[in-house]
Amino acid sequence: MQKILTALVLGVASLAALAQTPAPGAAAGDAGTVKFAVNGMVCAFCAQGIEKRLTKLNETGPLYINLAQKVVAVQPKAGMQLDVAKVKAEIVEAGYEVTATQPVPQTVAAIRAEMKAK
């Protein structure tokens, strides 16, 4: 019984350590799809300006911008990671305020479908 308990405790400790270990190739500040809450976007020209800046980044894949919800969702290209600080800086330099940043497990397509359903 003692051996089983010890093995269980070691297994839980190993899983906890594994959960805190970054994925291979991931650096601090990197994430998968990220949703940004952005103030100041009021028209299609605003969305176009943000889209133009973000598509110039090498790691940026699909984008979704929702003016009504004040959301910009960015997904990295396949096999790449987003530098969240870099993306946020691009939005700020375009003249908008980023009020929140949230890594999410969904793809941009799933976020688009979710937003349309609201």
CSV table of N, CA, C and O in Angstrom, one decimal:
chain,number,residue,atom,x,y,z
A,1,MET,N,0.8,-1.2,0.0
A,1,MET,CA,0.0,0.0,0.0
A,1,MET,C,0.9,1.3,0.0
A,1,MET,O,0.6,2.2,-0.7
A,2,GLN,N,2.0,1.2,0.8
A,2,GLN,CA,2.9,2.4,0.9
A,2,GLN,C,3.5,2.7,-0.5
A,2,GLN,O,3.6,3.8,-0.9
A,3,LYS,N,3.8,1.6,-1.3
A,3,LYS,CA,4.5,1.8,-2.6
A,3,LYS,C,3.5,2.5,-3.5
A,3,LYS,O,3.8,3.3,-4.3
A,4,ILE,N,2.2,2.0,-3.5
A,4,ILE,CA,1.2,2.6,-4.3
A,4,ILE,C,1.0,4.1,-4.0
A,4,ILE,O,0.9,4.9,-4.9
A,5,LEU,N,0.9,4.4,-2.7
A,5,LEU,CA,0.7,5.8,-2.3
A,5,LEU,C,1.9,6.7,-2.8
A,5,LEU,O,1.7,7.8,-3.3
A,6,THR,N,3.1,6.1,-2.6
A,6,THR,CA,4.3,6.9,-3.0
A,6,THR,C,4.3,7.1,-4.5
A,6,THR,O,4.6,8.2,-5.0
A,7,ALA,N,4.0,6.1,-5.3
A,7,ALA,CA,3.9,6.2,-6.7
A,7,ALA,C,2.9,7.2,-7.2
A,7,ALA,O,3.1,8.0,-8.1
A,8,LEU,N,1.7,7.2,-6.5
A,8,LEU,CA,0.7,8.2,-6.8
A,8,LEU,C,1.1,9.6,-6.5
A,8,LEU,O,0.9,10.5,-7.3
A,9,VAL,N,1.7,9.8,-5.3
A,9,VAL,CA,2.2,11.2,-5.0
A,9,VAL,C,3.3,11.6,-6.0
A,9,VAL,O,3.3,12.8,-6.5
A,10,LEU,N,4.2,10.8,-6.4
A,10,LEU,CA,5.2,11.1,-7.4
A,10,LEU,C,4.6,11.4,-8.7
A,10,LEU,O,5.0,12.3,-9.4
A,11,GLY,N,3.6,10.6,-9.1
A,11,GLY,CA,2.9,10.9,-10.4
A,11,GLY,C,2.2,12.2,-10.4
A,11,GLY,O,2.3,13.0,-11.4
A,12,VAL,N,1.6,12.6,-9.3
A,12,VAL,CA,0.9,13.9,-9.2
A,12,VAL,C,1.9,15.0,-9.3
A,12,VAL,O,1.7,16.0,-10.0
A,13,ALA,N,3.0,14.9,-8.6
A,13,ALA,CA,4.1,15.9,-8.6
A,13,ALA,C,4.7,16.0,-10.0
A,13,ALA,O,5.0,17.1,-10.4
A,14,SER,N,4.9,14.9,-10.7
A,14,SER,CA,5.4,15.0,-12.0
A,14,SER,C,4.4,15.7,-13.0
A,14,SER,O,4.9,16.5,-13.8
A,15,LEU,N,3.2,15.4,-12.8
A,15,LEU,CA,2.2,16.1,-13.7
A,15,LEU,C,2.1,17.6,-13.4
A,15,LEU,O,2.0,18.4,-14.3
A,16,ALA,N,2.2,18.0,-12.1
A,16,ALA,CA,2.2,19.4,-11.8
A,16,ALA,C,3.4,20.1,-12.4
A,16,ALA,O,3.3,21.2,-12.9
A,17,ALA,N,4.6,19.4,-12.3
A,17,ALA,CA,5.8,20.0,-12.9
A,17,ALA,C,5.7,20.1,-14.4
A,17,ALA,O,6.1,21.1,-15.0
A,18,LEU,N,5.1,19.1,-15.0
A,18,LEU,CA,4.9,19.1,-16.4
A,18,LEU,C,4.0,20.3,-16.9
A,18,LEU,O,4.2,20.9,-17.9
A,19,ALA,N,3.0,20.5,-16.1
A,19,ALA,CA,2.0,21.5,-16.5
A,19,ALA,C,2.6,22.9,-16.4
A,19,ALA,O,2.2,23.8,-17.1
A,20,GLN,N,3.6,23.1,-15.6
A,20,GLN,CA,4.3,24.4,-15.4
A,20,GLN,C,5.4,24.6,-16.4
A,20,GLN,O,6.0,25.7,-16.6
A,21,THR,N,5.8,23.5,-17.1
A,21,THR,CA,6.9,23.6,-18.1
A,21,THR,C,6.4,24.1,-19.4
A,21,THR,O,5.4,23.6,-19.9
A,22,PRO,N,7.0,25.2,-19.9
A,22,PRO,CA,6.6,25.7,-21.2
A,22,PRO,C,6.8,24.7,-22.3
A,22,PRO,O,7.6,23.9,-22.3
A,23,ALA,N,5.9,24.8,-23.3
A,23,ALA,CA,6.0,24.0,-24.5
A,23,ALA,C,7.4,24.2,-25.2
A,23,ALA,O,7.9,25.3,-25.2
A,24,PRO,N,7.9,23.2,-25.9
A,24,PRO,CA,9.2,23.4,-26.6
A,24,PRO,C,9.0,24.5,-27.6
A,24,PRO,O,8.1,24.6,-28.3
A,25,GLY,N,10.0,25.4,-27.6
A,25,GLY,CA,10.0,26.5,-28.6
A,25,GLY,C,9.3,27.7,-28.1
A,25,GLY,O,9.3,28.7,-28.7
A,26,ALA,N,8.5,27.6,-27.0
A,26,ALA,CA,7.8,28.7,-26.5
A,26,ALA,C,8.6,29.5,-25.6
A,26,ALA,O,9.3,29.0,-24.7
A,27,ALA,N,8.5,30.8,-25.8
A,27,ALA,CA,9.3,31.8,-24.9
A,27,ALA,C,8.3,32.6,-24.1
A,27,ALA,O,7.1,32.6,-24.4
A,28,ALA,N,8.8,33.2,-23.1
A,28,ALA,CA,7.9,34.1,-22.3
A,28,ALA,C,7.2,35.1,-23.1
A,28,ALA,O,7.8,35.7,-24.0
A,29,GLY,N,5.9,35.2,-22.9
A,29,GLY,CA,5.2,36.2,-23.7
A,29,GLY,C,4.6,35.6,-25.0
A,29,GLY,O,3.9,36.3,-25.7
A,30,ASP,N,4.9,34.3,-25.3
A,30,ASP,CA,4.3,33.7,-26.4
A,30,ASP,C,3.0,33.0,-26.1
A,30,ASP,O,2.8,32.5,-25.0
A,31,ALA,N,2.2,32.9,-27.1
A,31,ALA,CA,0.9,32.2,-26.9
A,31,ALA,C,0.4,31.7,-28.2
A,31,ALA,O,0.9,32.0,-29.2
A,32,GLY,N,-0.7,30.9,-28.1
A,32,GLY,CA,-1.4,30.5,-29.3
A,32,GLY,C,-2.3,31.7,-29.8
A,32,GLY,O,-1.9,32.8,-29.9
A,33,THR,N,-3.6,31.4,-30.0
A,33,THR,CA,-4.6,32.5,-30.3
A,33,THR,C,-4.7,33.4,-29.1
A,33,THR,O,-4.8,32.9,-28.0
A,34,VAL,N,-4.8,34.7,-29.4
A,34,VAL,CA,-4.9,35.7,-28.3
A,34,VAL,C,-6.0,36.6,-28.7
A,34,VAL,O,-6.1,37.1,-29.9
A,35,LYS,N,-6.9,36.9,-27.7
A,35,LYS,CA,-8.0,38.0,-27.9
A,35,LYS,C,-7.5,39.2,-27.2
A,35,LYS,O,-7.1,39.2,-26.0
A,36,PHE,N,-7.6,40.3,-27.9
A,36,PHE,CA,-7.3,41.6,-27.3
A,36,PHE,C,-8.6,42.4,-27.2
A,36,PHE,O,-9.3,42.5,-28.2
A,37,ALA,N,-8.8,43.0,-26.0
A,37,ALA,CA,-9.9,44.0,-25.9
A,37,ALA,C,-9.4,45.4,-26.2
A,37,ALA,O,-8.4,45.8,-25.7
A,38,VAL,N,-10.0,46.0,-27.2
A,38,VAL,CA,-9.4,47.3,-27.8
A,38,VAL,C,-10.4,48.4,-27.8
A,38,VAL,O,-11.5,48.3,-28.3
A,39,ASN,N,-10.0,49.5,-27.1
A,39,ASN,CA,-10.9,50.7,-27.1
A,39,ASN,C,-10.5,51.6,-28.2
A,39,ASN,O,-9.3,51.7,-28.6
A,40,GLY,N,-11.4,52.3,-28.8
A,40,GLY,CA,-11.1,53.3,-29.8
A,40,GLY,C,-11.5,52.9,-31.2
A,40,GLY,O,-11.5,53.7,-32.1
A,41,MET,N,-11.8,51.6,-31.4
A,41,MET,CA,-12.2,51.2,-32.8
A,41,MET,C,-13.6,51.5,-33.0
A,41,MET,O,-14.5,51.1,-32.2
A,42,VAL,N,-13.9,52.3,-34.0
A,42,VAL,CA,-15.3,52.7,-34.2
A,42,VAL,C,-15.8,52.5,-35.6
A,42,VAL,O,-17.0,52.6,-35.9
A,43,CYS,N,-14.9,52.2,-36.6
A,43,CYS,CA,-15.3,52.1,-38.0
A,43,CYS,C,-14.5,51.1,-38.7
A,43,CYS,O,-13.5,50.6,-38.2
A,44,ALA,N,-14.9,50.8,-39.9
A,44,ALA,CA,-14.1,49.8,-40.7
A,44,ALA,C,-12.7,50.3,-41.0
A,44,ALA,O,-11.8,49.5,-41.2
A,45,PHE,N,-12.5,51.6,-41.1
A,45,PHE,CA,-11.2,52.2,-41.3
A,45,PHE,C,-10.3,51.8,-40.2
A,45,PHE,O,-9.1,51.5,-40.3
A,46,CYS,N,-10.8,51.9,-38.9
A,46,CYS,CA,-10.1,51.5,-37.7
A,46,CYS,C,-9.6,50.0,-37.8
A,46,CYS,O,-8.5,49.7,-37.6
A,47,ALA,N,-10.6,49.2,-38.2
A,47,ALA,CA,-10.3,47.7,-38.3
A,47,ALA,C,-9.2,47.5,-39.4
A,47,ALA,O,-8.3,46.7,-39.2
A,48,GLN,N,-9.4,48.2,-40.5
A,48,GLN,CA,-8.4,48.0,-41.6
A,48,GLN,C,-7.0,48.4,-41.2
A,48,GLN,O,-6.1,47.8,-41.6
A,49,GLY,N,-6.9,49.5,-40.4
A,49,GLY,CA,-5.6,50.0,-40.0
A,49,GLY,C,-4.9,48.9,-39.1
A,49,GLY,O,-3.7,48.7,-39.2
A,50,ILE,N,-5.7,48.4,-38.2
A,50,ILE,CA,-5.1,47.4,-37.3
A,50,ILE,C,-4.7,46.1,-38.1
A,50,ILE,O,-3.7,45.6,-37.9
A,51,GLU,N,-5.6,45.7,-38.9
A,51,GLU,CA,-5.4,44.5,-39.8
A,51,GLU,C,-4.1,44.7,-40.6
A,51,GLU,O,-3.3,43.8,-40.7
A,52,LYS,N,-4.0,45.8,-41.2
A,52,LYS,CA,-2.8,46.1,-42.0
A,52,LYS,C,-1.5,46.0,-41.2
A,52,LYS,O,-0.5,45.4,-41.7
A,53,ARG,N,-1.5,46.5,-40.0
A,53,ARG,CA,-0.3,46.5,-39.2
A,53,ARG,C,0.0,45.0,-38.7
A,53,ARG,O,1.2,44.6,-38.8
A,54,LEU,N,-1.0,44.3,-38.3
A,54,LEU,CA,-0.8,43.0,-37.8
A,54,LEU,C,-0.4,42.0,-38.9
A,54,LEU,O,0.3,41.0,-38.6
A,55,THR,N,-0.9,42.1,-40.1
A,55,THR,CA,-0.6,41.2,-41.1
A,55,THR,C,0.8,41.3,-41.6
A,55,THR,O,1.4,40.4,-42.3
A,56,LYS,N,1.5,42.4,-41.3
A,56,LYS,CA,2.9,42.6,-41.6
A,56,LYS,C,3.8,41.8,-40.7
A,56,LYS,O,5.0,41.6,-41.1
A,57,LEU,N,3.3,41.4,-39.6
A,57,LEU,CA,4.2,40.6,-38.7
A,57,LEU,C,4.3,39.2,-39.2
A,57,LEU,O,3.3,38.6,-39.7
A,58,ASN,N,5.5,38.6,-39.2
A,58,ASN,CA,5.8,37.3,-39.8
A,58,ASN,C,5.0,36.2,-39.2
A,58,ASN,O,4.6,35.3,-39.9
A,59,GLU,N,4.8,36.3,-37.9
A,59,GLU,CA,4.1,35.1,-37.2
A,59,GLU,C,2.6,35.2,-37.2
A,59,GLU,O,1.9,34.3,-36.8
A,60,THR,N,2.0,36.3,-37.7
A,60,THR,CA,0.6,36.5,-37.7
A,60,THR,C,-0.1,35.7,-38.7
A,60,THR,O,0.2,35.9,-39.9
A,61,GLY,N,-1.1,34.9,-38.3
A,61,GLY,CA,-1.9,34.1,-39.2
A,61,GLY,C,-3.3,34.8,-39.3
A,61,GLY,O,-3.4,36.0,-39.5
A,62,PRO,N,-4.4,34.0,-39.2
A,62,PRO,CA,-5.7,34.5,-39.3
A,62,PRO,C,-6.0,35.6,-38.2
A,62,PRO,O,-5.6,35.5,-37.1
A,63,LEU,N,-6.8,36.6,-38.6
A,63,LEU,CA,-7.2,37.7,-37.7
A,63,LEU,C,-8.7,37.8,-37.7
A,63,LEU,O,-9.4,37.4,-38.7
A,64,TYR,N,-9.3,38.3,-36.6
A,64,TYR,CA,-10.7,38.6,-36.6
A,64,TYR,C,-10.8,39.9,-35.8
A,64,TYR,O,-10.3,40.0,-34.7
A,65,ILE,N,-11.5,40.8,-36.3
A,65,ILE,CA,-11.8,42.1,-35.7
A,65,ILE,C,-13.3,42.3,-35.6
A,65,ILE,O,-13.9,42.3,-36.6
A,66,ASN,N,-13.8,42.5,-34.4
A,66,ASN,CA,-15.2,42.8,-34.2
A,66,ASN,C,-15.3,44.2,-33.5
A,66,ASN,O,-15.0,44.3,-32.4
A,67,LEU,N,-15.8,45.1,-34.3
A,67,LEU,CA,-16.0,46.5,-33.8
A,67,LEU,C,-17.0,46.6,-32.7
A,67,LEU,O,-16.7,47.3,-31.7
A,68,ALA,N,-18.1,45.9,-32.8
A,68,ALA,CA,-19.2,46.0,-31.8
A,68,ALA,C,-18.7,45.5,-30.5
A,68,ALA,O,-19.0,46.0,-29.4
A,69,GLN,N,-18.0,44.4,-30.5
A,69,GLN,CA,-17.5,43.7,-29.3
A,69,GLN,C,-16.1,44.3,-28.8
A,69,GLN,O,-15.6,44.0,-27.7
A,70,LYS,N,-15.5,45.1,-29.7
A,70,LYS,CA,-14.2,45.7,-29.4
A,70,LYS,C,-13.1,44.6,-29.1
A,70,LYS,O,-12.4,44.7,-28.2
A,71,VAL,N,-13.1,43.7,-30.1
A,71,VAL,CA,-12.2,42.5,-29.9
A,71,VAL,C,-11.4,42.4,-31.2
A,71,VAL,O,-11.9,42.5,-32.3
A,72,VAL,N,-10.1,42.1,-30.9
A,72,VAL,CA,-9.2,41.7,-32.0
A,72,VAL,C,-8.6,40.4,-31.6
A,72,VAL,O,-8.0,40.2,-30.5
A,73,ALA,N,-8.8,39.3,-32.4
A,73,ALA,CA,-8.3,38.0,-32.2
A,73,ALA,C,-7.3,37.7,-33.2
A,73,ALA,O,-7.4,38.0,-34.4
A,74,VAL,N,-6.1,37.2,-32.7
A,74,VAL,CA,-5.0,36.9,-33.6
A,74,VAL,C,-4.5,35.5,-33.4
A,74,VAL,O,-4.3,35.1,-32.2
A,75,GLN,N,-4.4,34.8,-34.4
A,75,GLN,CA,-3.9,33.4,-34.4
A,75,GLN,C,-2.5,33.3,-35.1
A,75,GLN,O,-2.4,34.0,-36.1
A,76,PRO,N,-1.6,32.6,-34.5
A,76,PRO,CA,-0.3,32.5,-35.2
A,76,PRO,C,-0.4,31.6,-36.5
A,76,PRO,O,-1.3,30.8,-36.6
A,77,LYS,N,0.6,31.8,-37.3
A,77,LYS,CA,0.7,30.9,-38.5
A,77,LYS,C,1.1,29.5,-37.9
A,77,LYS,O,1.7,29.4,-36.8
A,78,ALA,N,0.8,28.5,-38.7
A,78,ALA,CA,1.1,27.1,-38.3
A,78,ALA,C,2.6,27.0,-37.9
A,78,ALA,O,3.4,27.4,-38.7
A,79,GLY,N,2.8,26.4,-36.8
A,79,GLY,CA,4.2,26.1,-36.3
A,79,GLY,C,4.9,27.3,-35.7
A,79,GLY,O,6.0,27.2,-35.4
A,80,MET,N,4.2,28.4,-35.6
A,80,MET,CA,4.8,29.6,-35.0
A,80,MET,C,4.1,30.0,-33.7
A,80,MET,O,3.0,29.5,-33.4
A,81,GLN,N,4.7,30.9,-33.0
A,81,GLN,CA,4.1,31.4,-31.7
A,81,GLN,C,4.0,32.9,-31.9
A,81,GLN,O,4.8,33.6,-32.5
A,82,LEU,N,2.9,33.5,-31.3
A,82,LEU,CA,2.7,35.0,-31.2
A,82,LEU,C,3.6,35.6,-30.1
A,82,LEU,O,3.6,35.0,-29.0
A,83,ASP,N,4.2,36.7,-30.4
A,83,ASP,CA,4.8,37.5,-29.3
A,83,ASP,C,3.7,38.5,-28.9
A,83,ASP,O,3.4,39.5,-29.7
A,84,VAL,N,3.0,38.2,-27.8
A,84,VAL,CA,1.9,39.0,-27.4
A,84,VAL,C,2.2,40.5,-27.2
A,84,VAL,O,1.5,41.3,-27.6
A,85,ALA,N,3.4,40.7,-26.6
A,85,ALA,CA,3.8,42.1,-26.4
A,85,ALA,C,4.0,42.9,-27.7
A,85,ALA,O,3.6,44.0,-27.9
A,86,LYS,N,4.5,42.2,-28.7
A,86,LYS,CA,4.7,42.8,-30.1
A,86,LYS,C,3.4,43.1,-30.7
A,86,LYS,O,3.2,44.2,-31.3
A,87,VAL,N,2.4,42.2,-30.7
A,87,VAL,CA,1.1,42.4,-31.3
A,87,VAL,C,0.4,43.5,-30.5
A,87,VAL,O,-0.1,44.4,-31.2
A,88,LYS,N,0.5,43.5,-29.2
A,88,LYS,CA,-0.1,44.6,-28.4
A,88,LYS,C,0.5,46.0,-28.8
A,88,LYS,O,-0.2,47.0,-29.0
A,89,ALA,N,1.8,46.0,-29.0
A,89,ALA,CA,2.5,47.2,-29.3
A,89,ALA,C,2.0,47.7,-30.7
A,89,ALA,O,1.9,49.0,-30.9
A,90,GLU,N,1.8,46.8,-31.6
A,90,GLU,CA,1.3,47.2,-33.0
A,90,GLU,C,-0.1,47.9,-32.9
A,90,GLU,O,-0.3,48.9,-33.5
A,91,ILE,N,-0.9,47.3,-32.0
A,91,ILE,CA,-2.3,47.9,-31.9
A,91,ILE,C,-2.2,49.3,-31.2
A,91,ILE,O,-2.9,50.2,-31.7
A,92,VAL,N,-1.4,49.4,-30.2
A,92,VAL,CA,-1.2,50.7,-29.5
A,92,VAL,C,-0.6,51.7,-30.5
A,92,VAL,O,-1.0,52.9,-30.5
A,93,GLU,N,0.4,51.3,-31.2
A,93,GLU,CA,1.1,52.2,-32.2
A,93,GLU,C,0.1,52.7,-33.3
A,93,GLU,O,0.2,53.7,-33.9
A,94,ALA,N,-0.9,51.9,-33.5
A,94,ALA,CA,-2.0,52.2,-34.5
A,94,ALA,C,-2.9,53.3,-33.9
A,94,ALA,O,-3.7,53.8,-34.7
A,95,GLY,N,-2.8,53.5,-32.6
A,95,GLY,CA,-3.6,54.6,-32.0
A,95,GLY,C,-4.8,54.1,-31.1
A,95,GLY,O,-5.7,54.9,-30.8
A,96,TYR,N,-4.7,52.8,-30.7
A,96,TYR,CA,-5.8,52.3,-29.9
A,96,TYR,C,-5.3,51.8,-28.6
A,96,TYR,O,-4.1,51.5,-28.4
A,97,GLU,N,-6.2,51.7,-27.6
A,97,GLU,CA,-5.9,51.3,-26.3
A,97,GLU,C,-6.3,49.8,-26.1
A,97,GLU,O,-7.4,49.4,-26.3
A,98,VAL,N,-5.3,49.0,-25.7
A,98,VAL,CA,-5.5,47.6,-25.4
A,98,VAL,C,-5.8,47.5,-23.9
A,98,VAL,O,-5.0,47.8,-23.1
A,99,THR,N,-7.1,47.1,-23.6
A,99,THR,CA,-7.5,47.1,-22.1
A,99,THR,C,-7.3,45.7,-21.5
A,99,THR,O,-7.3,45.6,-20.3
A,100,ALA,N,-7.3,44.7,-22.3
A,100,ALA,CA,-7.1,43.3,-21.8
A,100,ALA,C,-6.5,42.4,-22.9
A,100,ALA,O,-6.8,42.6,-24.1
A,101,THR,N,-5.8,41.4,-22.4
A,101,THR,CA,-5.2,40.4,-23.3
A,101,THR,C,-5.6,39.0,-22.7
A,101,THR,O,-5.4,38.8,-21.5
A,102,GLN,N,-6.1,38.1,-23.6
A,102,GLN,CA,-6.5,36.8,-23.1
A,102,GLN,C,-6.1,35.7,-24.1
A,102,GLN,O,-6.6,35.6,-25.2
A,103,PRO,N,-5.1,34.9,-23.7
A,103,PRO,CA,-4.9,33.7,-24.5
A,103,PRO,C,-6.1,32.8,-24.5
A,103,PRO,O,-6.7,32.6,-23.4
A,104,VAL,N,-6.5,32.2,-25.6
A,104,VAL,CA,-7.6,31.4,-25.7
A,104,VAL,C,-7.3,30.1,-26.5
A,104,VAL,O,-6.4,30.1,-27.4
A,105,PRO,N,-8.0,29.0,-26.2
A,105,PRO,CA,-7.7,27.8,-26.9
A,105,PRO,C,-8.4,27.7,-28.3
A,105,PRO,O,-8.0,26.8,-29.1
A,106,GLN,N,-9.3,28.6,-28.6
A,106,GLN,CA,-10.0,28.5,-29.9
A,106,GLN,C,-9.2,29.0,-31.1
A,106,GLN,O,-8.3,29.8,-30.9
A,107,THR,N,-9.6,28.6,-32.3
A,107,THR,CA,-9.0,29.2,-33.5
A,107,THR,C,-9.8,30.5,-33.7
A,107,THR,O,-10.8,30.8,-33.2
A,108,VAL,N,-9.2,31.3,-34.6
A,108,VAL,CA,-9.9,32.6,-35.0
A,108,VAL,C,-11.3,32.3,-35.6
A,108,VAL,O,-12.3,32.9,-35.4
A,109,ALA,N,-11.4,31.2,-36.4
A,109,ALA,CA,-12.6,30.8,-37.0
A,109,ALA,C,-13.7,30.5,-36.0
A,109,ALA,O,-14.9,30.9,-36.1
A,110,ALA,N,-13.3,29.8,-34.9
A,110,ALA,CA,-14.2,29.5,-33.8
A,110,ALA,C,-14.6,30.7,-33.1
A,110,ALA,O,-15.8,30.8,-32.7
A,111,ILE,N,-13.7,31.6,-32.9
A,111,ILE,CA,-14.1,32.9,-32.2
A,111,ILE,C,-15.0,33.7,-33.1
A,111,ILE,O,-16.0,34.2,-32.5
A,112,ARG,N,-14.8,33.7,-34.4
A,112,ARG,CA,-15.7,34.4,-35.3
A,112,ARG,C,-17.1,33.8,-35.2
A,112,ARG,O,-18.1,34.6,-35.1
A,113,ALA,N,-17.2,32.5,-35.2
A,113,ALA,CA,-18.5,31.8,-35.1
A,113,ALA,C,-19.2,32.1,-33.8
A,113,ALA,O,-20.4,32.4,-33.7
A,114,GLU,N,-18.4,32.1,-32.7
A,114,GLU,CA,-18.9,32.4,-31.4
A,114,GLU,C,-19.5,33.8,-31.3
A,114,GLU,O,-20.6,34.1,-30.7
A,115,MET,N,-18.8,34.8,-31.8
A,115,MET,CA,-19.2,36.2,-31.8
A,115,MET,C,-20.4,36.4,-32.6
A,115,MET,O,-21.3,37.2,-32.3
A,116,LYS,N,-20.5,35.8,-33.8
A,116,LYS,CA,-21.7,35.9,-34.6
A,116,LYS,C,-23.0,35.4,-33.9
A,116,LYS,O,-24.0,35.8,-34.2
A,117,ALA,N,-22.8,34.3,-33.1
A,117,ALA,CA,-23.9,33.7,-32.4
A,117,ALA,C,-24.4,34.6,-31.3
A,117,ALA,O,-25.6,34.5,-30.9
A,118,LYS,N,-23.6,35.6,-30.8
A,118,LYS,CA,-24.1,36.5,-29.7
A,118,LYS,C,-25.0,37.6,-30.2
A,118,LYS,O,-25.0,38.1,-31.2
